[in-house]
Amino acid sequence: MIPDGLLYSTNHEWLKVNGKTGRMGITHYAQEALGSVVYIELPEAGSRVTAGESLGVVESVKAASDYYAPVSGKVSAVNGELPDSPGLINEDPYGRGWIAEIDLEDPAELDGLLSAQGYREMLQKEGK
Amino acid sequence: MTETLIFELGASGRTSSPLPDCDVPARPLKEIIPAGLLRKKPPGLPEAGEAEVARHFTRLSSLNYGVDTGFYPLGSCTMKYNPKINEYAARLPGFARLHPYQAEDQVQGALRLMYETQRYLAEITGMDEFTLQPAAGAHGEFAGLLMIKAYHDHRGETGRRRVVVPDSSHGTNPATAALCGMEVQQVRSGRDGTVDLEALKDALGPGTAAVMLTNPNTLGLFEREITKIAEAVHRAGALLYCDGANMNAILGISRPGDMGFDVIHLNLHKTFSTPHGGGGPGSGPVGVKSGLAPFLPSPAVGFDPAGGRYYLDYDRPLSIGKVRSFYGNFGVVVRAYAYIRAVGGEGLRQVGEDAVINANYLLSLIRGTYRVPFDRRCMHEFVVSPPAGFKEAGLHTVDIAKRLMDYGYHPPTVYFPLIVEEALMVEPTETESRSTLDAFAGALLEIAREGFENPQLLREAPRRTPVSRLDEVVAARKPVLRWRPPAAEE
């Protein structure tokens, strides 16, 4: 449930880098902890975000939580399917449940993210 | 067994009471009301007989669950039993029939009751002055933060706009800060579930307006470093706000004012035994240290010892203004006053002690079966996670909560605080007997056993309620908010 080849944040976001753009979403662990997602607030396409800052809010039947930008840059696309089908985040967190694409501002930021192995170890350490 | 709506009962033309003939001359509506304001069709009001009406509402009332029907261990809500003597007091005609515009000399008793309640709450919490205006806890937080903002602004420190909250805080704390136009900064809890003093110190700065804390916190743990926290907050020029939701744990034992808090809101409908929600409105008085007193909402209830008179003080130039129509929910204040007077100082201390003993006793009965993430002597409530192995069996806290309803209990608070996975937050309060606690623990242990032997029983719970498991996703995404008569579906 933690695919190799993606990068991960300690806030439970994933990032798939493709050239100068990164596609992000929340991890399988995060969607499971949240429970059934009923609403998502997406960032505005074209807006500038800073790594670690709140990108929007995801709301489940249990709780509402912020999710964060794993890297800084311009939001180049958002997943238009999500407002009508937020359940995609539960069904396919790494696929159709993606949230946004960010044009990377500083590729060096990627070094601060975890590998699949690193994220796996972090969850294990926290007993999850 | 569900109940139809009153609109679906009865029949056209059916009434409850024969009305006498009209004894004034009738005039056509068109002569009195402009044609544009008249309905085209008569309103779709229910038409039912008295027996039908009485039975309908009696059946509905029997579907309700409250502290008068059973144990209600809803964590963070202090669902203690509400003594009936409070209701008697609030219904005395001298209180119940007052009009808010009556002259002060006609309402001296009511003003005295408000004044004395303010003094009692100040003594109980270690604060200097109180307002009774806010209508509930979150409203009290709002008034409290507005005062903090006004305080900083008055001192020329207009840059203080950041509010620090721990990640275990009640959701209302950051929500209040945001509503007041402040910026929210969250700090992570330490390993033991309490505030991490170093992390908090790092978060403090010249832009910090306040730190909002609940003590004991939402895990039911007492913040042992509270005086050091207060010192750090004050050194940074910020103020310390106390979310008084958990005041029941420390009643008569320790006082937030002595710990270094500058502002506190109380919930009379929690700590002081007045009804929650459907049983009546709430009340969220706010207490402050003297430095913040000029900013309290207006009017304040004052006493003039020379004339021996109580009065409403509108002459408060620095006040944040009115936060509620008239003087707050007066009827609720009467109930809280009755409770404080009936229980007395020693009694309030026993309330706090018994609340803590009950929580620790209940925890001791289920510890070992349910997991306790922050296992320390708890205060008035505790947080547990489902038994080991539940996750692997595909069972969640929600399944335990739903199954408890089959045993006749209101479920505890679930999935809060957010820092505990699959949290189950239990607050028994002091009003429960040992036999009630034993029976509830028995149900929790039985459910743990059922989870391993017959997990389906939990997944499909509740079965003994009027409606079974509801689809919360559909309820959140496609709520049906009103009923439409079949004829109107065009």
PDB file of C-alpha atoms in Angstrom, chain A residues 11 29 32 36 38-39 61-63 83-86 128, chain B residues 186 188 391 396 414-415 418 421-422 472-474 476-477:
ATOM      1  CA  ASN A  11       2.164  14.616   6.705  1.00  0.00           C
ATOM      2  CA  TYR A  29      -2.652   5.188   5.246  1.00  0.00           C
ATOM      3  CA  GLU A  32      -7.782   4.827   5.811  1.00  0.00           C
ATOM      4  CA  SER A  36     -14.962   7.747   3.957  1.00  0.00           C
ATOM      5  CA  VAL A  38     -17.245  13.234   1.742  1.00  0.00           C
ATOM      6  CA  TYR A  39     -15.768  16.567   0.688  1.00  0.00           C
ATOM      7  CA  VAL A  61     -17.407  11.222   8.076  1.00  0.00           C
ATOM      8  CA  LYS A  62     -15.044  11.347  11.067  1.00  0.00           C
ATOM      9  CA  ALA A  63     -13.053  14.550  10.788  1.00  0.00           C
ATOM     10  CA  PRO A  83     -15.614  17.540  -6.091  1.00  0.00           C
ATOM     11  CA  ASP A  84     -18.309  15.203  -7.413  1.00  0.00           C
ATOM     12  CA  SER A  85     -16.595  11.966  -6.424  1.00  0.00           C
ATOM     13  CA  PRO A  86     -14.465  12.548  -3.310  1.00  0.00           C
ATOM     14  CA  LYS A 128       0.889   2.328  12.616  1.00  0.00           C
TER      15      LYS A 128
ATOM     16  CA  GLN B 186      -0.742  24.321  15.969  1.00  0.00           C
ATOM     17  CA  ARG B 188       2.419  19.005  18.546  1.00  0.00           C
ATOM     18  CA  LYS B 391      -8.118  -3.638  13.169  1.00  0.00           C
ATOM     19  CA  HIS B 396     -13.331   0.035  13.971  1.00  0.00           C
ATOM     20  CA  VAL B 414     -15.446   8.828  18.947  1.00  0.00           C
ATOM     21  CA  TYR B 415     -12.508   9.784  16.726  1.00  0.00           C
ATOM     22  CA  LEU B 418      -7.386  13.505  16.584  1.00  0.00           C
ATOM     23  CA  GLU B 421      -5.968   6.541  16.385  1.00  0.00           C
ATOM     24  CA  GLU B 422      -9.553   5.199  16.549  1.00  0.00           C
ATOM     25  CA  GLU B 472     -23.037   8.504   6.718  1.00  0.00           C
ATOM     26  CA  VAL B 473     -21.485   9.228   3.335  1.00  0.00           C
ATOM     27  CA  VAL B 474     -24.866   9.675   1.659  1.00  0.00           C
ATOM     28  CA  ALA B 476     -23.137  14.028   4.305  1.00  0.00           C
ATOM     29  CA  ARG B 477     -23.217  14.291   0.520  1.00  0.00           C
TER      30      ARG B 477
END
